[in-house]
Short mmCIF file of C-alpha atoms and ligand atoms in Angstrom, two decimals:
data_model
loop_
_atom_site.label_atom_id
_atom_site.label_comp_id
_atom_site.label_asym_id
_atom_site.label_seq_id
_atom_site.Cartn_x
_atom_site.Cartn_y
_atom_site.Cartn_z
CA UNK A 5 103.67 109.81 112.00
CA UNK A 6 105.52 107.16 109.97
CA UNK A 7 106.96 108.48 106.69
CA UNK A 8 105.30 107.29 103.47
CA UNK A 9 107.22 104.16 102.32
CA UNK A 10 109.13 104.48 99.04
CA UNK A 11 111.46 101.90 97.43
CA UNK A 12 113.24 99.41 99.70
CA UNK A 13 116.77 100.07 100.91
CA UNK A 14 118.88 97.95 103.29
CA UNK A 15 117.67 98.33 106.89
CA UNK A 16 114.17 99.53 105.80
CA UNK A 17 111.34 99.51 108.33
CA UNK A 18 108.58 97.06 107.31
CA UNK A 19 105.13 98.66 106.92
CA UNK A 20 101.49 97.67 107.30
CA UNK A 21 100.23 97.14 103.70
CA UNK A 22 96.61 97.95 104.65
CA UNK A 23 97.74 101.24 106.13
CA UNK A 24 99.77 101.90 102.99
CA UNK A 25 96.71 101.09 100.89
CA UNK A 26 94.73 103.71 102.83
CA UNK A 27 97.50 106.32 102.62
CA UNK A 28 97.95 105.70 98.90
CA UNK A 29 94.21 105.98 98.28
CA UNK A 30 94.26 109.35 100.07
CA UNK A 31 96.85 110.49 97.50
CA UNK A 32 95.56 108.80 94.35
CA UNK A 33 91.77 108.79 94.76
CA UNK A 34 89.22 111.60 95.10
CA UNK A 35 85.72 110.16 95.48
CA UNK A 36 85.40 107.85 92.49
CA UNK A 37 88.19 109.62 90.57
CA UNK A 38 91.61 107.97 90.39
CA UNK A 39 95.06 108.95 89.17
CA UNK A 40 96.42 107.49 85.92
CA UNK A 41 99.67 108.17 84.13
CA UNK A 42 98.76 107.01 80.59
CA UNK A 43 96.58 104.81 78.39
CA UNK A 44 97.76 102.67 75.50
CA UNK A 45 97.49 99.26 73.90
CA UNK A 46 100.18 96.97 75.36
CA UNK A 47 101.63 93.93 73.57
CA UNK A 48 101.10 91.43 76.41
CA UNK A 49 98.09 89.04 76.33
CA UNK A 50 98.38 89.28 72.50
CA UNK A 51 97.32 92.92 72.77
CA UNK A 52 95.40 94.56 75.59
CA UNK A 53 94.11 98.09 76.03
CA UNK A 54 95.67 99.32 79.27
CA UNK A 55 95.16 102.17 81.68
CA UNK A 56 98.25 102.77 83.81
CA UNK A 57 97.04 103.66 87.28
CA UNK A 58 99.14 105.08 90.11
CA UNK A 59 100.08 103.62 93.50
CA UNK A 60 100.42 100.30 95.28
CA UNK A 61 100.21 98.85 98.80
CA UNK A 62 103.43 96.83 98.39
CA UNK A 63 107.02 97.82 97.55
CA UNK A 64 108.29 94.76 95.69
CA UNK A 65 112.01 94.97 95.04
CA UNK A 66 111.56 93.52 91.52
CA UNK A 67 108.65 95.78 90.51
CA UNK A 68 108.82 97.12 86.92
CA UNK A 69 106.27 99.89 87.45
CA UNK A 70 107.59 103.43 86.98
CA UNK A 71 108.47 105.68 89.93
CA UNK A 72 104.85 106.77 90.34
CA UNK A 73 104.57 103.67 92.54
CA UNK A 74 106.95 105.25 95.06
CA UNK A 75 106.02 108.91 94.53
CA UNK A 76 102.27 108.85 93.75
CA UNK A 77 101.85 112.46 94.90
CA UNK A 78 103.85 113.73 91.91
CA UNK A 79 101.85 114.92 88.89
CA UNK A 80 99.40 112.69 86.98
CA UNK A 81 95.76 113.37 86.23
CA UNK A 82 92.58 112.16 87.90
CA UNK A 83 90.08 110.27 85.75
CA UNK A 84 86.46 109.31 86.40
CA UNK A 85 85.37 105.68 85.83
CA UNK A 86 83.53 106.86 82.68
CA UNK A 87 86.68 108.55 81.32
CA UNK A 88 88.77 105.44 82.04
CA UNK A 89 86.21 103.19 80.35
CA UNK A 90 86.10 105.46 77.27
CA UNK A 91 89.89 105.53 77.00
CA UNK A 92 90.15 101.74 77.39
CA UNK A 93 87.55 101.17 74.69
CA UNK A 94 89.16 103.79 72.42
CA UNK A 95 92.55 102.01 72.45
CA UNK A 96 90.93 98.57 72.18
CA UNK A 97 89.07 99.69 69.05
CA UNK A 98 92.15 101.41 67.64
CA UNK A 99 94.16 98.18 67.80
CA UNK A 100 91.20 95.84 67.40
CA UNK A 101 91.83 93.89 70.61
CA UNK A 102 89.10 92.27 72.77
CA UNK A 103 90.84 92.73 76.14
CA UNK A 104 91.09 95.58 78.67
CA UNK A 105 93.03 95.99 81.91
CA UNK A 106 94.32 98.44 84.48
CA UNK A 107 98.02 98.06 85.30
CA UNK A 108 100.94 100.20 86.42
CA UNK A 109 99.99 99.93 90.11
CA UNK A 110 97.50 97.99 92.21
CA UNK A 111 94.11 98.29 90.44
CA UNK A 112 92.15 97.28 93.55
CA UNK A 113 93.11 100.49 95.36
CA UNK A 114 90.08 102.75 95.00
CA UNK A 115 87.29 100.18 95.34
CA UNK A 116 84.51 102.55 94.27
CA UNK A 117 86.44 103.60 91.16
CA UNK A 118 87.29 100.05 90.05
CA UNK A 119 83.79 98.68 90.62
CA UNK A 120 82.31 101.51 88.55
CA UNK A 121 84.79 100.87 85.72
CA UNK A 122 83.83 97.18 85.83
CA UNK A 123 80.11 98.03 85.79
CA UNK A 124 80.72 99.84 82.50
CA UNK A 125 82.86 97.02 81.09
CA UNK A 126 80.03 94.66 82.01
CA UNK A 127 77.81 96.36 79.41
CA UNK A 128 80.22 95.22 76.65
CA UNK A 129 81.75 92.00 75.35
CA UNK A 130 85.28 92.99 76.32
CA UNK A 131 87.25 90.73 78.65
CA UNK A 132 88.73 92.62 81.60
CA UNK A 133 91.89 91.11 83.07
CA UNK A 134 92.26 92.18 86.68
CA UNK A 135 95.85 91.78 87.86
CA UNK A 136 96.24 92.05 91.61
CA UNK A 137 98.60 91.35 94.49
CA UNK A 138 95.61 89.96 96.42
CA UNK A 139 96.13 92.04 99.59
CA UNK A 140 92.71 93.74 99.52
CA UNK A 141 90.94 90.60 98.27
CA UNK A 142 92.22 88.82 101.38
CA UNK A 143 91.20 91.65 103.68
CA UNK A 144 87.81 92.58 102.19
CA UNK A 145 85.52 89.64 101.35
CA UNK A 146 82.82 92.07 100.29
CA UNK A 147 85.11 93.35 97.51
CA UNK A 148 85.49 89.83 96.11
CA UNK A 149 81.79 89.19 96.48
CA UNK A 150 80.92 92.35 94.53
CA UNK A 151 82.98 91.11 91.55
CA UNK A 152 80.60 88.20 91.03
CA UNK A 153 78.18 90.20 88.91
CA UNK A 154 80.98 91.22 86.52
CA UNK A 155 80.79 88.26 84.20
CA UNK A 156 83.61 89.36 81.90
CA UNK A 157 86.26 89.84 84.59
CA UNK A 158 89.14 87.39 84.81
CA UNK A 159 91.53 87.73 87.75
CA UNK A 160 95.26 87.06 87.88
CA UNK A 161 96.45 87.07 91.50
CA UNK A 162 100.23 87.23 91.83
CA UNK A 163 101.91 85.84 94.97
CA UNK A 164 105.22 87.33 96.03
CA UNK A 165 106.31 84.92 98.76
CA UNK A 166 105.87 81.55 100.47
CA UNK A 167 106.94 82.60 103.97
CA UNK A 168 106.45 85.70 106.18
CA UNK A 169 110.21 86.32 106.05
CA UNK A 170 110.31 86.20 102.23
CA UNK A 171 107.24 88.43 102.05
CA UNK A 172 108.81 91.05 104.31
CA UNK A 173 112.15 90.92 102.55
CA UNK A 174 110.84 91.28 98.99
CA UNK A 175 107.69 93.39 99.40
CA UNK A 176 108.66 95.60 102.37
CA UNK A 177 105.36 94.74 104.10
CA UNK A 178 105.33 93.25 107.60
CA UNK A 179 105.45 89.45 107.63
CA UNK A 180 102.28 89.46 109.82
CA UNK A 181 100.29 90.32 106.68
CA UNK A 182 101.79 87.56 104.56
CA UNK A 183 98.64 85.39 104.62
CA UNK A 184 96.40 88.08 103.06
CA UNK A 185 97.00 87.10 99.39
CA UNK A 186 96.37 83.42 100.30
CA UNK A 187 93.13 84.49 101.99
CA UNK A 188 92.38 86.37 98.77
CA UNK A 189 92.75 83.09 96.84
CA UNK A 190 90.44 81.36 99.33
CA UNK A 191 87.86 84.14 98.92
CA UNK A 192 88.07 83.96 95.12
CA UNK A 193 87.58 80.17 95.21
CA UNK A 194 84.65 80.41 97.63
CA UNK A 195 82.97 83.11 95.51
CA UNK A 196 83.55 80.94 92.45
CA UNK A 197 85.28 83.65 90.43
CA UNK A 198 87.34 83.05 87.30
CA UNK A 199 91.02 83.41 88.17
CA UNK A 200 94.45 81.87 88.26
CA UNK A 201 97.44 82.30 90.54
CA UNK A 202 100.79 83.64 89.37
CA UNK A 203 103.93 83.82 91.51
CA UNK A 204 107.24 85.62 91.33
CA UNK A 205 109.36 82.58 92.18
CA UNK A 206 112.41 83.42 90.11
CA UNK A 207 115.14 81.30 91.77
CA UNK A 208 117.38 84.39 91.91
CA UNK A 209 114.85 85.90 94.32
CA UNK A 210 112.98 83.06 96.01
CA UNK A 211 114.91 80.14 97.52
CA UNK A 212 113.74 76.70 96.41
CA UNK A 213 112.72 75.81 99.99
CA UNK A 214 110.33 78.79 100.05
CA UNK A 215 109.02 77.94 96.58
CA UNK A 216 108.13 74.44 97.83
CA UNK A 217 106.38 75.88 100.91
CA UNK A 218 104.36 78.22 98.67
CA UNK A 219 103.26 75.35 96.42
CA UNK A 220 102.28 73.24 99.45
CA UNK A 221 100.25 76.14 100.83
CA UNK A 222 98.35 76.42 97.57
CA UNK A 223 97.54 72.68 97.62
CA UNK A 224 96.43 72.93 101.24
CA UNK A 225 94.07 75.74 100.21
CA UNK A 226 92.61 73.43 97.55
CA UNK A 227 94.12 75.35 94.62
CA UNK A 228 95.24 72.87 91.94
CA UNK A 229 94.74 75.00 88.82
CA UNK A 230 97.32 76.66 86.60
CA UNK A 231 100.24 78.27 88.43
CA UNK A 232 101.98 80.91 86.31
CA UNK A 233 105.63 81.03 87.37
CA UNK A 234 107.27 84.39 86.67
CA UNK A 235 110.87 85.29 85.98
CA UNK A 236 112.26 88.68 86.86
CA UNK A 237 112.98 90.66 83.67
CA UNK A 238 115.64 93.39 83.60
CA UNK A 239 113.28 96.35 83.14
CA UNK A 240 115.02 99.60 84.00
CA UNK A 241 112.97 100.23 87.17
CA UNK A 242 113.24 96.58 88.29
CA UNK A 243 117.03 96.71 88.06
CA UNK A 244 117.12 100.08 89.85
CA UNK A 245 114.88 98.89 92.68
CA UNK A 246 116.80 95.64 93.09
CA UNK A 247 120.11 97.52 93.22
CA UNK A 248 118.74 99.99 95.78
CA UNK A 249 117.58 97.03 97.92
CA UNK A 250 121.07 95.49 97.68
CA UNK A 251 120.30 92.76 95.12
CA UNK A 252 122.53 92.42 92.06
CA UNK A 253 120.81 89.47 90.42
CA UNK A 254 121.25 90.55 86.83
CA UNK A 255 125.04 90.72 87.25
CA UNK A 256 124.82 87.20 88.67
CA UNK A 257 122.48 86.03 85.89
CA UNK A 258 124.84 87.44 83.25
CA UNK A 259 127.74 85.58 84.84
CA UNK A 260 125.90 82.22 84.84
S1 SF4 B 523 105.04 94.20 91.59
FE1 SF4 B 523 102.83 94.65 91.70
S2 SF4 B 523 102.34 94.33 93.85
FE2 SF4 B 523 104.53 94.56 93.75
S3 SF4 B 523 104.92 96.74 94.09
FE3 SF4 B 523 104.79 96.44 91.87
S4 SF4 B 523 102.68 96.86 91.37
FE4 SF4 B 523 102.76 96.53 93.57
#
């Protein structure tokens, strides 16, 4: 059996992200319970009540998430959808913010759990911002379709690459699966959901030629809306993961 993929190091063996999604769900989900590390109100989006979930199906070299992404079996507590909803609302009320989200990992892992949380959010006026890497939305059209009834969900799908080679290099997942997030965008458009596309196209990580290919692909898909272009920030875990993967971009950025 293949070992569970952790952070990327030079010479790593690319993995199947769908298989990693399944393996991670085995570790982080029990029925409709899911592992979380903490809940708080974060400063982004002008204040958003956030549940930090555990685990992802990618291994991005620039990822800021704590080490629970790579070692989801360690510690953390399981929460029911009702407990998560209560915590999210508690912190939203405490800081008087109208937005909720699940971050700290890939929120779409644990379909049953997420859909139940969203059912509860749907009984309120809160806006739920669903940040995703789009892998499962490309693979599972039914998942996307089931989000239609959740009127107060807004999706932010973040692309990591414009080519299979870039995808493999920066996420650790096999290049064969590179189209899944684009398929996710197609599914979101066809289901008429509210969303926008973000991309980690920091020039220190993505060559301009790949950036252009990514933008052309989006146009070809019929996506002409807002494209949120991200820069890689020097969070402690991002720097550590980049260094372990053999990238020293912050030294270079500091020199420029
Ligand atoms: S950046 Fe997002 S998609 Fe990539 S490994 Fe981190 S949590 Fe997963």
